[in-house]
């Protein structure tokens, strides 16, 4: 669902992908989503974190899947994302639920000026889940600069399965599997002298939409790999999976939760 950004991605391709993803992205208080969010938060708390009256930064917050539930316990949560559409959807949920202790910030993590935004050691917990914003040593060092005590990173584990996406990727000569996630992040964090805890959990998500939306969605995934999407091939695959003009496919994944204290 969330492939890692590579050096040959164009900014336009990256923006297009996430603006489209925002249309069907899960919302934080959907029953299944909220159940899994509470499960993850519980696992994180087992490492000694307290959310009570905490100030939290959620990097790559999306629609607020973690930002908004965490706000029920925290003093304030700042949710930031580079996607206008993601932030708008989160703000809509905030308004409908009357959530007032969340700051929604549309900003690029890699380009954001940490001191100018008052983020230097400003947060008890800095959180990042399934986001391509953190990939390099510099990205994680910036994360630690914002944290007073704790950092939490949730990324791809060792599994990603989806029959429809697998077929489309195969036809484009691409490998469909989990992008670099916790395994790559762990090496970076350990190189900084930290000793993170790691928990793994399995989950799944279901995508539903029209044939046209499915074709465009698959094409975006292919383009995010730096390849030109073959719409004719994708259309043939999608048509085999459609029923009455609708397409549904399930992605089964493993995610990893890494928690550590900053120096």
XYZ file of N, CA, C and O in Angstrom, residues 44-213:
680
model
N 2.860 -0.329 21.961
C 3.827 0.740 22.208
C 3.882 1.080 23.697
O 4.963 1.272 24.271
N 2.736 1.152 24.336
C 2.699 1.456 25.768
C 3.458 0.415 26.589
O 4.026 0.740 27.644
N 3.465 -0.817 26.104
C 4.185 -1.876 26.821
C 5.674 -1.600 26.918
O 6.375 -2.210 27.732
N 6.176 -0.692 26.070
C 7.590 -0.335 26.101
C 7.881 0.801 27.087
O 9.014 1.262 27.179
N 6.846 1.259 27.776
C 7.044 2.265 28.811
C 6.606 3.663 28.459
O 6.785 4.597 29.248
N 6.014 3.846 27.283
C 5.556 5.170 26.884
C 4.239 5.518 27.574
O 3.394 4.656 27.778
N 4.084 6.792 27.880
C 2.820 7.300 28.401
C 2.300 8.373 27.455
O 3.028 9.293 27.080
N 1.042 8.240 27.060
C 0.427 9.220 26.177
C -0.307 10.308 26.963
O -0.715 11.313 26.398
N -0.474 10.093 28.260
C -1.228 11.013 29.098
C -0.573 12.391 29.135
O 0.605 12.531 29.528
N -1.286 13.401 28.679
C -0.824 14.792 28.668
C 0.443 15.011 27.835
O 1.148 15.999 28.023
N 0.726 14.087 26.923
C 1.931 14.201 26.100
C 1.704 15.119 24.907
O 0.577 15.294 24.431
N 2.791 15.705 24.430
C 2.800 16.424 23.167
C 3.434 15.495 22.133
O 4.556 15.013 22.330
N 2.714 15.230 21.061
C 3.104 14.201 20.097
C 3.160 14.785 18.698
O 2.301 15.587 18.312
N 4.159 14.369 17.938
C 4.263 14.703 16.513
C 4.075 13.431 15.712
O 4.767 12.439 15.948
N 3.147 13.447 14.765
C 2.891 12.303 13.885
C 3.337 12.690 12.473
O 2.682 13.483 11.790
N 4.454 12.120 12.025
C 5.034 12.431 10.715
C 4.375 11.555 9.657
O 4.322 10.334 9.791
N 3.904 12.171 8.578
C 3.212 11.402 7.539
C 1.909 10.849 8.073
O 1.612 9.656 7.924
N 1.096 11.723 8.656
C -0.080 11.289 9.420
C -1.220 10.771 8.556
O -2.140 10.127 9.058
N -1.209 11.073 7.251
C -2.304 10.630 6.393
C -3.633 11.242 6.825
O -3.731 12.440 7.083
N -4.640 10.401 6.960
C -5.974 10.867 7.358
C -6.132 10.957 8.871
O -7.222 11.218 9.363
N -5.035 10.740 9.601
C -5.081 10.839 11.060
C -5.369 9.533 11.753
O -5.872 9.522 12.885
N -5.019 8.417 11.119
C -5.308 7.096 11.680
C -4.773 6.957 13.106
O -5.437 6.402 13.981
N -3.564 7.458 13.356
C -3.018 7.453 14.714
C -3.176 8.816 15.388
O -3.419 8.890 16.592
N -3.053 9.882 14.625
C -3.109 11.230 15.189
C -4.360 11.447 16.025
O -4.282 11.897 17.182
N -5.511 11.152 15.469
C -6.765 11.497 16.143
C -7.075 10.592 17.332
O -7.470 11.093 18.397
N -6.899 9.260 17.246
C -7.083 8.450 18.454
C -6.093 8.797 19.565
O -6.461 8.774 20.746
N -4.848 9.124 19.221
C -3.883 9.491 20.255
C -4.298 10.774 20.957
O -3.991 10.985 22.134
N -4.993 11.658 20.243
C -5.414 12.934 20.818
C -6.363 12.760 21.993
O -6.486 13.654 22.835
N -7.034 11.614 22.068
C -7.956 11.364 23.182
C -7.213 11.263 24.509
O -7.803 11.472 25.578
N -5.913 10.940 24.451
C -5.119 10.793 25.663
C -4.084 11.906 25.827
O -3.694 12.247 26.941
N -3.637 12.462 24.732
C -2.536 13.417 24.756
C -3.004 14.839 25.055
O -4.197 15.157 24.942
N -2.042 15.685 25.408
C -2.345 17.107 25.564
C -2.557 17.743 24.200
O -3.515 18.488 23.983
N -1.658 17.425 23.263
C -1.775 17.946 21.903
C -1.023 17.031 20.948
O 0.028 16.496 21.286
N -1.585 16.868 19.756
C -0.935 16.085 18.705
C -0.837 16.953 17.460
O -1.819 17.586 17.056
N 0.348 16.979 16.868
C 0.546 17.643 15.582
C 0.646 16.568 14.515
O 1.536 15.712 14.575
N -0.279 16.581 13.582
C -0.247 15.634 12.466
C 0.194 16.353 11.212
O -0.460 17.312 10.795
N 1.304 15.912 10.626
C 1.798 16.576 9.428
C 1.885 15.605 8.268
O 2.203 14.428 8.434
N 1.565 16.094 7.075
C 1.612 15.274 5.872
C 1.845 16.187 4.671
O 1.422 17.350 4.674
N 2.483 15.631 3.652
C 2.782 16.407 2.447
C 1.604 16.469 1.484
O 1.622 17.221 0.511
N 0.568 15.672 1.747
C -0.580 15.591 0.850
C -1.698 16.523 1.302
O -2.214 16.401 2.418
N -2.089 17.430 0.426
C -3.222 18.309 0.724
C -4.485 17.499 0.985
O -5.245 17.789 1.913
N -4.721 16.468 0.145
C -5.950 15.689 0.255
C -6.011 14.916 1.564
O -7.084 14.800 2.184
N -4.879 14.356 2.003
C -4.848 13.646 3.280
C -5.186 14.590 4.427
O -6.009 14.270 5.300
N -4.552 15.751 4.447
C -4.791 16.714 5.516
C -6.241 17.177 5.515
O -6.878 17.303 6.575
N -6.800 17.412 4.333
C -8.199 17.840 4.261
C -9.132 16.791 4.848
O -10.085 17.116 5.567
N -8.880 15.519 4.534
C -9.743 14.454 5.054
C -9.611 14.361 6.574
O -10.597 14.134 7.281
N -8.387 14.535 7.099
C -8.212 14.518 8.547
C -8.952 15.684 9.191
O -9.626 15.518 10.217
N -8.851 16.858 8.590
C -9.546 18.027 9.135
C -11.058 17.838 9.122
O -11.754 18.294 10.046
N -11.571 17.159 8.108
C -13.009 16.878 8.058
C -13.433 15.995 9.239
O -14.482 16.214 9.852
N -12.608 14.986 9.544
C -12.921 14.111 10.671
C -12.816 14.881 11.982
O -13.664 14.729 12.877
N -11.801 15.707 12.109
C -11.646 16.532 13.317
C -12.890 17.382 13.555
O -13.390 17.471 14.675
N -13.378 17.991 12.485
C -14.561 18.850 12.605
C -15.792 18.042 12.998
O -16.589 18.464 13.852
N -15.950 16.871 12.394
C -17.148 16.064 12.676
C -17.137 15.498 14.088
O -18.193 15.267 14.678
N -15.933 15.270 14.641
C -15.807 14.698 15.987
C -15.558 15.763 17.054
O -15.477 15.437 18.249
N -15.407 17.011 16.651
C -15.160 18.083 17.615
C -13.810 17.972 18.295
O -13.654 18.350 19.462
N -12.812 17.485 17.583
C -11.466 17.322 18.147
C -10.708 18.649 18.026
O -10.501 19.157 16.928
N -10.289 19.183 19.165
C -9.694 20.519 19.173
C -8.218 20.550 19.566
O -7.580 21.602 19.460
N -7.671 19.435 20.030
C -6.280 19.450 20.482
C -5.337 18.819 19.453
O -4.315 18.213 19.794
N -5.697 18.951 18.177
C -4.849 18.470 17.083
C -4.530 19.631 16.151
O -5.421 20.398 15.768
N -3.261 19.740 15.803
C -2.828 20.704 14.802
C -2.551 19.954 13.510
O -1.735 19.035 13.486
N -3.245 20.307 12.442
C -3.039 19.690 11.130
C -2.085 20.564 10.328
O -2.357 21.754 10.123
N -0.979 19.980 9.896
C 0.061 20.750 9.211
C 0.385 20.109 7.866
O 0.827 18.963 7.807
N 0.162 20.852 6.792
C 0.541 20.373 5.457
C 1.966 20.823 5.195
O 2.266 21.996 5.027
N 2.907 19.861 5.227
C 4.325 20.198 5.071
C 5.102 18.961 4.662
O 4.713 17.830 4.969
N 6.206 19.177 3.978
C 7.121 18.105 3.610
C 8.118 17.894 4.737
O 8.804 18.836 5.159
N 8.206 16.665 5.233
C 9.124 16.369 6.324
C 10.567 16.664 5.940
O 11.336 17.227 6.720
N 10.944 16.305 4.738
C 12.331 16.476 4.316
C 12.714 17.947 4.148
O 13.882 18.298 4.265
N 11.732 18.791 3.851
C 12.020 20.204 3.588
C 11.704 21.116 4.763
O 12.086 22.290 4.756
N 11.023 20.610 5.766
C 10.566 21.453 6.861
C 11.733 21.973 7.697
O 12.665 21.229 8.034
N 11.674 23.247 8.046
C 12.682 23.872 8.897
C 12.301 23.604 10.356
O 11.339 24.177 10.870
N 13.047 22.723 11.014
C 12.693 22.296 12.365
C 12.726 23.455 13.373
O 11.747 23.676 14.094
N 13.799 24.241 13.457
C 13.801 25.356 14.428
C 12.737 26.404 14.122
O 12.078 26.908 15.041
N 12.549 26.723 12.838
C 11.584 27.770 12.481
C 10.166 27.393 12.862
O 9.339 28.262 13.157
N 9.865 26.096 12.884
C 8.526 25.634 13.245
C 8.388 25.346 14.746
O 7.335 24.905 15.195
N 9.467 25.574 15.489
C 9.421 25.333 16.927
C 9.384 23.867 17.296
O 8.864 23.497 18.358
N 9.961 23.020 16.451
C 9.897 21.572 16.664
C 11.126 21.014 17.391
O 11.146 19.845 17.739
N 12.153 21.828 17.616
C 13.380 21.342 18.242
C 13.087 20.875 19.666
O 12.727 21.666 20.540
N 13.225 19.535 19.894
C 12.964 18.929 21.204
C 11.625 19.393 21.795
O 11.516 19.668 22.990
N 10.619 19.452 20.960
C 9.325 19.998 21.371
C 8.292 18.928 21.720
O 7.234 19.253 22.248
N 8.588 17.644 21.430
C 7.575 16.609 21.559
C 8.049 15.476 22.466
O 9.191 15.019 22.360
N 7.147 15.033 23.332
C 7.472 13.893 24.187
C 7.619 12.624 23.356
O 8.445 11.758 23.670
N 6.802 12.505 22.321
C 6.824 11.343 21.432
C 6.791 11.830 19.991
O 5.968 12.678 19.640
N 7.687 11.295 19.168
C 7.616 11.528 17.726
C 7.288 10.196 17.076
O 7.972 9.195 17.288
N 6.241 10.207 16.268
C 5.612 8.985 15.738
C 5.657 9.042 14.218
O 5.422 10.088 13.613
N 5.930 7.919 13.572
C 5.877 7.837 12.112
C 5.417 6.442 11.737
O 6.012 5.447 12.159
N 4.356 6.358 10.943
C 3.796 5.052 10.589
C 3.628 4.909 9.081
O 2.916 5.707 8.452
N 4.256 3.883 8.518
C 4.081 3.490 7.118
C 4.200 4.692 6.180
O 3.368 4.906 5.300
N 5.226 5.474 6.396
C 5.414 6.675 5.605
C 6.747 6.639 4.867
O 7.758 6.205 5.436
N 6.784 7.098 3.617
C 8.052 7.193 2.893
C 8.867 8.408 3.293
O 9.927 8.650 2.734
N 8.395 9.182 4.268
C 9.114 10.387 4.682
C 10.437 10.063 5.363
O 11.367 10.871 5.332
N 10.529 8.887 5.984
C 11.755 8.518 6.699
C 12.437 7.356 5.993
O 11.918 6.238 5.985
N 13.614 7.647 5.420
C 14.366 6.621 4.701
C 15.856 6.656 5.008
O 16.500 5.618 5.021
N 16.395 7.843 5.219
C 17.843 8.006 5.342
C 18.253 8.286 6.785
O 17.410 8.569 7.651
N 19.557 8.223 7.031
C 20.084 8.583 8.347
C 19.651 9.993 8.714
O 19.238 10.271 9.844
N 19.723 10.906 7.734
C 19.346 12.299 7.988
C 17.877 12.416 8.397
O 17.531 13.202 9.288
N 17.014 11.620 7.758
C 15.588 11.657 8.095
C 15.355 11.263 9.553
O 14.574 11.897 10.270
N 16.046 10.206 9.990
C 15.853 9.742 11.365
C 16.536 10.667 12.372
O 16.034 10.828 13.498
N 17.635 11.272 11.986
C 18.268 12.259 12.867
C 17.342 13.456 13.073
O 17.238 13.994 14.187
N 16.653 13.868 12.014
C 15.681 14.956 12.132
C 14.528 14.547 13.057
O 14.034 15.355 13.846
N 14.117 13.298 12.966
C 13.074 12.791 13.852
C 13.507 12.915 15.309
O 12.749 13.401 16.166
N 14.746 12.509 15.597
C 15.242 12.571 16.965
C 15.406 14.009 17.446
O 15.258 14.287 18.637
N 15.706 14.915 16.537
C 15.844 16.321 16.915
C 14.541 16.882 17.483
O 14.546 17.798 18.309
N 13.422 16.333 17.041
C 12.117 16.820 17.483
C 11.659 16.169 18.782
O 10.715 16.653 19.412
N 12.303 15.069 19.183
C 11.830 14.268 20.311
C 12.575 14.604 21.598
O 13.799 14.691 21.615
N 11.803 14.755 22.672
C 12.407 14.895 23.994
C 12.847 13.534 24.535
O 13.898 13.414 25.163
N 11.997 12.518 24.298
C 12.249 11.223 24.943
C 12.107 10.034 24.001
O 13.030 9.235 23.858
N 10.956 9.911 23.323
C 10.639 8.679 22.612
C 10.441 8.900 21.112
O 9.910 9.921 20.691
N 10.834 7.880 20.353
C 10.512 7.806 18.925
C 9.835 6.465 18.654
O 10.214 5.434 19.218
N 8.835 6.499 17.778
C 8.122 5.287 17.364
C 8.073 5.273 15.842
O 7.631 6.242 15.220
N 8.544 4.167 15.271
C 8.513 4.003 13.806
C 7.800 2.710 13.481
O 8.155 1.634 13.985
N 6.768 2.790 12.640
C 6.031 1.618 12.179
C 6.252 1.494 10.681
O 5.996 2.441 9.924
N 6.770 0.368 10.245
C 7.091 0.195 8.825
C 6.799 -1.211 8.348
O 6.343 -2.081 9.108
N 7.068 -1.412 7.069
C 6.848 -2.729 6.467
C 7.651 -3.791 7.200
O 8.806 -3.588 7.566
N 7.014 -4.945 7.388
C 7.694 -6.095 7.943
C 8.187 -7.009 6.835
O 8.772 -6.558 5.858
N 7.869 -8.289 6.946
C 8.438 -9.281 6.025
C 7.422 -9.872 5.064
O 7.713 -10.849 4.369
N 6.218 -9.266 4.989
C 5.163 -9.870 4.166
C 4.315 -8.809 3.499
O 3.931 -7.812 4.113
N 4.037 -9.007 2.196
C 3.012 -8.244 1.468
C 2.486 -9.144 0.362
O 3.227 -9.527 -0.544
N 1.197 -9.491 0.428
C 0.586 -10.381 -0.557
C -0.706 -9.761 -1.067
O -1.523 -9.269 -0.297
N -0.889 -9.804 -2.387
C -2.102 -9.301 -3.025
C -2.127 -9.874 -4.433
O -1.267 -9.550 -5.250
N -3.087 -10.738 -4.715
C -3.110 -11.456 -5.990
C -3.200 -10.509 -7.182
O -2.495 -10.693 -8.191
N -4.057 -9.510 -7.115
C -4.221 -8.575 -8.227
C -2.951 -7.759 -8.452
O -2.451 -7.658 -9.582
N -2.399 -7.191 -7.403
C -1.199 -6.383 -7.539
C -0.002 -7.229 -7.968
O 0.845 -6.779 -8.741
N 0.045 -8.462 -7.466
C 1.124 -9.360 -7.859
C 1.129 -9.583 -9.373
O 2.164 -9.534 -10.035
N -0.055 -9.819 -9.931
C -0.171 -10.058 -11.366
C 0.239 -8.828 -12.169
O 0.972 -8.933 -13.172
N -0.204 -7.652 -11.737
C 0.147 -6.417 -12.442
C 1.640 -6.151 -12.356
O 2.277 -5.776 -13.348
N 2.217 -6.349 -11.192
C 3.659 -6.139 -11.031
C 4.444 -7.115 -11.904
O 5.424 -6.735 -12.568
N 4.041 -8.386 -11.904
C 4.740 -9.395 -12.715
C 4.752 -9.001 -14.192
O 5.787 -9.140 -14.872
N 3.639 -8.514 -14.693
C 3.547 -8.141 -16.104
C 4.418 -6.932 -16.451
O 4.732 -6.704 -17.618
N 4.814 -6.182 -15.449
C 5.700 -5.034 -15.663
C 7.147 -5.352 -15.283
O 7.996 -4.459 -15.232
N 7.412 -6.630 -15.002
C 8.776 -7.032 -14.654
C 9.238 -6.529 -13.314
O 10.434 -6.319 -13.088
N 8.282 -6.360 -12.398
C 8.601 -5.832 -11.075
C 8.347 -6.885 -10.005
O 7.451 -7.719 -10.129
N 9.114 -6.818 -8.942
C 8.919 -7.713 -7.806
C 7.891 -7.094 -6.862
O 7.994 -5.916 -6.504
N 6.898 -7.870 -6.483
C 5.910 -7.390 -5.535
C 6.167 -8.038 -4.186
O 5.977 -9.214 -3.980
N 6.622 -7.246 -3.262
C 6.905 -7.719 -1.917
C 6.973 -6.521 -1.000
O 6.711 -5.391 -1.419
N 7.313 -6.729 0.250
C 7.380 -5.590 1.164
C 8.544 -4.668 0.810
O 9.674 -5.124 0.632
N 8.287 -3.373 0.696
C 9.373 -2.416 0.492
C 10.275 -2.368 1.724
O 9.913 -2.888 2.782
N 11.441 -1.743 1.616
C 12.282 -1.565 2.805
C 11.478 -0.871 3.900
O 10.770 0.090 3.647
N 11.558 -1.369 5.079
C 10.782 -0.808 6.183
C 11.555 -0.914 7.471
O 12.604 -0.294 7.650
N 11.047 -1.765 8.388
C 11.661 -1.878 9.702
C 13.085 -2.421 9.625
O 13.960 -1.980 10.368
N 13.330 -3.362 8.718
C 14.684 -3.930 8.636
C 15.720 -2.866 8.280
O 16.805 -2.805 8.871
N 15.374 -1.987 7.328
C 16.289 -0.912 6.940
C 16.379 0.146 8.034
O 17.460 0.652 8.347
N 15.231 0.482 8.626
C 15.212 1.497 9.679
C 16.002 1.042 10.902
O 16.699 1.849 11.546
N 15.902 -0.236 11.212
C 16.629 -0.756 12.383
C 18.134 -0.569 12.225
O 18.816 -0.169 13.181
N 18.653 -0.820 11.043
C 20.091 -0.644 10.817
C 20.506 0.803 11.042
O 21.569 1.080 11.610
N 19.667 1.714 10.579
C 19.975 3.133 10.751
C 19.960 3.511 12.230
O 20.890 4.164 12.733
N 18.923 3.099 12.943
C 18.800 3.459 14.354
C 19.931 2.857 15.175
O 20.504 3.513 16.059
N 20.280 1.616 14.882
C 21.380 0.994 15.614
C 22.713 1.658 15.291
O 23.597 1.739 16.152
N 22.854 2.170 14.063
C 24.081 2.893 13.714
C 24.212 4.192 14.498
O 25.315 4.735 14.636
N 23.092 4.695 15.014
C 23.097 5.911 15.835
C 23.322 5.592 17.310
O 23.282 6.480 18.165
N 23.536 4.310 17.596
C 23.822 3.906 18.962
C 22.598 3.615 19.804
O 22.690 3.498 21.029
N 21.449 3.461 19.168
C 20.213 3.167 19.898
C 19.973 1.649 19.943
O 20.491 0.904 19.111
N 19.138 1.241 20.892
C 18.749 -0.161 20.996
C 17.224 -0.235 20.964
O 16.563 -0.232 22.014
N 16.638 -0.287 19.778
C 15.177 -0.259 19.676
C 14.541 -1.598 20.029
O 15.129 -2.663 19.831
N 13.333 -1.526 20.555
C 12.509 -2.730 20.682
C 11.752 -2.911 19.377
O 11.457 -1.945 18.678
N 11.440 -4.167 19.032
C 10.709 -4.425 17.793
C 9.614 -5.456 18.047
O 9.867 -6.520 18.621
N 8.398 -5.104 17.642
C 7.268 -6.025 17.652
C 6.721 -6.116 16.231
O 6.751 -5.133 15.489
N 6.211 -7.281 15.867
C 5.600 -7.463 14.550
C 4.139 -7.847 14.712
O 3.752 -8.503 15.688
N 3.319 -7.410 13.766
C 1.918 -7.826 13.756
C 1.449 -7.909 12.306
O 1.983 -7.234 11.424
N 0.452 -8.770 12.069
C -0.096 -8.930 10.726
C -1.445 -8.236 10.628
O -2.213 -8.196 11.592
N -1.711 -7.693 9.457
C -2.965 -7.011 9.214
C -3.299 -7.121 7.728
O -2.554 -7.741 6.959
N -4.415 -6.545 7.341
C -4.794 -6.543 5.924
C -5.660 -5.324 5.667
O -6.234 -4.742 6.595
N -5.710 -4.920 4.415
C -6.638 -3.862 4.032
C -7.288 -4.215 2.706
O -6.726 -4.931 1.883
N -8.494 -3.726 2.519
C -9.277 -4.032 1.328
C -9.475 -2.767 0.515
O -9.900 -1.740 1.048
N -9.169 -2.855 -0.776
C -9.419 -1.744 -1.688
C -10.646 -2.076 -2.529
O -10.768 -3.186 -3.058
N -11.570 -1.116 -2.668
C -12.758 -1.297 -3.498
C -12.958 -0.065 -4.366
O -12.724 1.067 -3.924
N -13.399 -0.290 -5.604
C -13.669 0.835 -6.496
C -14.110 0.368 -7.862
O -14.279 -0.831 -8.110
N -14.293 1.316 -8.758
C -14.707 0.993 -10.121
C -13.532 0.437 -10.907
O -12.367 0.543 -10.487
N -13.835 -0.113 -12.068
C -12.784 -0.610 -12.952
C -11.820 0.517 -13.315
O -10.596 0.358 -13.266
N -12.368 1.676 -13.679
C -11.523 2.811 -14.073
C -10.620 3.245 -12.925
O -9.426 3.523 -13.127
N -11.164 3.287 -11.705
C -10.363 3.676 -10.547
C -9.274 2.639 -10.264
O -8.144 2.987 -9.907
